[in-house]
Amino acid sequence: QVQLVESGGGLVQAGGSLRLSCVVSGSFFSINAMGWYRQAPGKQRELVADIPSAGSTNYADSVKGRFTISRDNAKNTVYLQMNSLKPEDTALYYCNAHIRFWNDYVGSDYWGQGTQVTVSS
């Protein structure tokens, strides 16, 4: 089976920084797009940033210029560097990976359990 484990969340003051990490483990052929989503209580889960296997990175307008997504394919890991954090960034952050298995030409989405980010004012 495939598992995604996030880490790096915590409590930080406004203007501070955090770096989230997500490690993908298990047996699979390849990882295609990877991304970070977040969800605050009572709100829909929203895309924060994603990074495909090919092409440009993508960011939500609310985090452009403050967050940076990157990946280390050798470690099957995706990162989210979050700078200049705002209270509005408070949410549960989820890692997502589109994973392809052998003889699978479509692939499937897998999710981590989430890591809490809380930004105080």
Short mmCIF file of C-alpha atoms in Angstrom, two decimals:
data_model
loop_
_atom_site.label_atom_id
_atom_site.label_comp_id
_atom_site.label_asym_id
_atom_site.label_seq_id
_atom_site.Cartn_x
_atom_site.Cartn_y
_atom_site.Cartn_z
CA GLN A 1 0.00 0.00 0.00
CA VAL A 2 0.93 3.64 -0.41
CA GLN A 3 1.14 6.06 2.48
CA LEU A 4 1.68 9.80 2.67
CA VAL A 5 2.93 11.26 5.94
CA GLU A 6 3.04 15.01 6.55
CA SER A 7 5.15 16.79 9.12
CA GLY A 8 6.25 20.29 10.02
CA GLY A 9 3.01 21.86 11.18
CA GLY A 10 2.74 23.82 14.38
CA LEU A 11 1.96 27.14 16.00
CA VAL A 12 3.66 30.26 14.71
CA GLN A 13 3.15 33.99 15.06
CA ALA A 14 2.02 36.10 12.14
CA GLY A 15 4.96 36.88 9.91
CA GLY A 16 6.74 33.68 10.82
CA SER A 17 7.65 30.69 8.70
CA LEU A 18 7.07 26.96 8.60
CA ARG A 19 8.21 24.22 6.28
CA LEU A 20 5.93 21.28 5.66
CA SER A 21 7.19 17.94 4.38
CA CYS A 22 5.35 14.97 2.94
CA VAL A 23 7.00 11.61 2.35
CA VAL A 24 5.42 9.01 0.07
CA SER A 25 6.19 5.39 0.87
CA GLY A 26 5.11 2.06 -0.57
CA SER A 27 5.28 0.32 -3.93
CA PHE A 28 4.37 2.24 -7.05
CA PHE A 29 5.60 2.91 -10.55
CA SER A 30 5.83 6.67 -10.42
CA ILE A 31 4.54 9.81 -8.75
CA ASN A 32 3.06 12.35 -11.08
CA ALA A 33 1.65 15.58 -9.69
CA MET A 34 2.08 16.38 -6.00
CA GLY A 35 0.40 19.13 -4.08
CA TRP A 36 -0.70 20.72 -0.86
CA TYR A 37 -4.28 21.45 0.13
CA ARG A 38 -5.73 23.00 3.25
CA GLN A 39 -9.04 23.02 5.02
CA ALA A 40 -10.30 25.26 7.78
CA PRO A 41 -13.31 24.29 9.93
CA GLY A 42 -16.56 24.83 8.08
CA LYS A 43 -14.82 25.48 4.78
CA GLN A 44 -14.08 23.44 1.69
CA ARG A 45 -10.70 21.95 1.11
CA GLU A 46 -8.77 24.19 -1.25
CA LEU A 47 -5.65 23.84 -3.34
CA VAL A 48 -2.67 25.70 -1.93
CA ALA A 49 -0.02 24.68 -4.43
CA ASP A 50 0.85 21.83 -6.71
CA ILE A 51 3.86 20.73 -8.69
CA PRO A 52 3.43 18.38 -11.65
CA SER A 53 6.03 15.99 -12.96
CA ALA A 54 6.37 18.34 -15.91
CA GLY A 55 5.35 21.94 -16.30
CA SER A 56 4.99 24.93 -14.03
CA THR A 57 4.08 25.06 -10.38
CA ASN A 58 0.68 26.40 -9.45
CA TYR A 59 -0.32 28.49 -6.43
CA ALA A 60 -3.51 29.82 -4.98
CA ASP A 61 -3.70 33.60 -5.32
CA SER A 62 -3.78 33.97 -1.55
CA VAL A 63 -0.32 32.42 -1.12
CA LYS A 64 1.53 33.64 -4.20
CA GLY A 65 4.81 35.26 -3.28
CA ARG A 66 4.75 33.77 0.22
CA PHE A 67 4.70 29.99 -0.26
CA THR A 68 7.03 27.83 -2.33
CA ILE A 69 6.38 24.23 -3.30
CA SER A 70 9.23 21.90 -4.23
CA ARG A 71 9.91 18.20 -4.52
CA ASP A 72 12.78 15.80 -4.13
CA ASN A 73 12.09 12.86 -6.40
CA ALA A 74 14.94 10.80 -4.98
CA LYS A 75 13.28 10.99 -1.57
CA ASN A 76 9.67 10.82 -2.81
CA THR A 77 9.07 13.99 -0.86
CA VAL A 78 7.23 17.23 -1.48
CA TYR A 79 7.79 20.37 0.57
CA LEU A 80 5.89 23.55 1.22
CA GLN A 81 7.92 26.49 2.46
CA MET A 82 5.55 28.99 4.04
CA ASN A 83 6.81 32.49 4.76
CA SER A 84 5.09 35.64 5.98
CA LEU A 85 2.34 33.56 7.50
CA LYS A 86 -1.00 35.17 8.22
CA PRO A 87 -3.80 34.14 10.60
CA GLU A 88 -5.87 33.39 7.49
CA ASP A 89 -3.42 30.58 6.71
CA THR A 90 -4.58 28.65 9.76
CA ALA A 91 -5.88 25.29 8.58
CA LEU A 92 -5.24 21.59 8.41
CA TYR A 93 -2.80 21.05 5.57
CA TYR A 94 -3.01 17.89 3.48
CA CYS A 95 -0.48 16.39 1.13
CA ASN A 96 -1.71 14.93 -2.14
CA ALA A 97 0.04 12.79 -4.71
CA HIS A 98 -1.18 11.37 -7.98
CA ILE A 99 0.44 7.95 -8.14
CA ARG A 100 0.72 5.57 -11.04
CA PHE A 101 1.15 1.84 -10.57
CA TRP A 102 2.46 -0.78 -12.94
CA ASN A 103 0.06 -1.38 -15.84
CA ASP A 104 -1.95 1.65 -14.72
CA TYR A 105 -2.27 4.38 -17.33
CA VAL A 106 -4.58 6.55 -15.24
CA GLY A 107 -3.21 6.64 -11.70
CA SER A 108 -4.92 7.46 -8.43
CA ASP A 109 -4.90 10.26 -5.87
CA TYR A 110 -3.59 9.58 -2.39
CA TRP A 111 -3.89 11.80 0.66
CA GLY A 112 -1.99 12.26 3.87
CA GLN A 113 -3.70 12.56 7.23
CA GLY A 114 -2.95 16.25 7.54
CA THR A 115 -0.80 18.48 9.69
CA GLN A 116 -2.18 21.44 11.62
CA VAL A 117 -0.87 24.94 10.97
CA THR A 118 -1.98 27.64 13.36
CA VAL A 119 -0.94 31.26 12.92
CA SER A 120 -1.54 33.63 15.81
CA SER A 121 -2.01 37.36 15.41
#
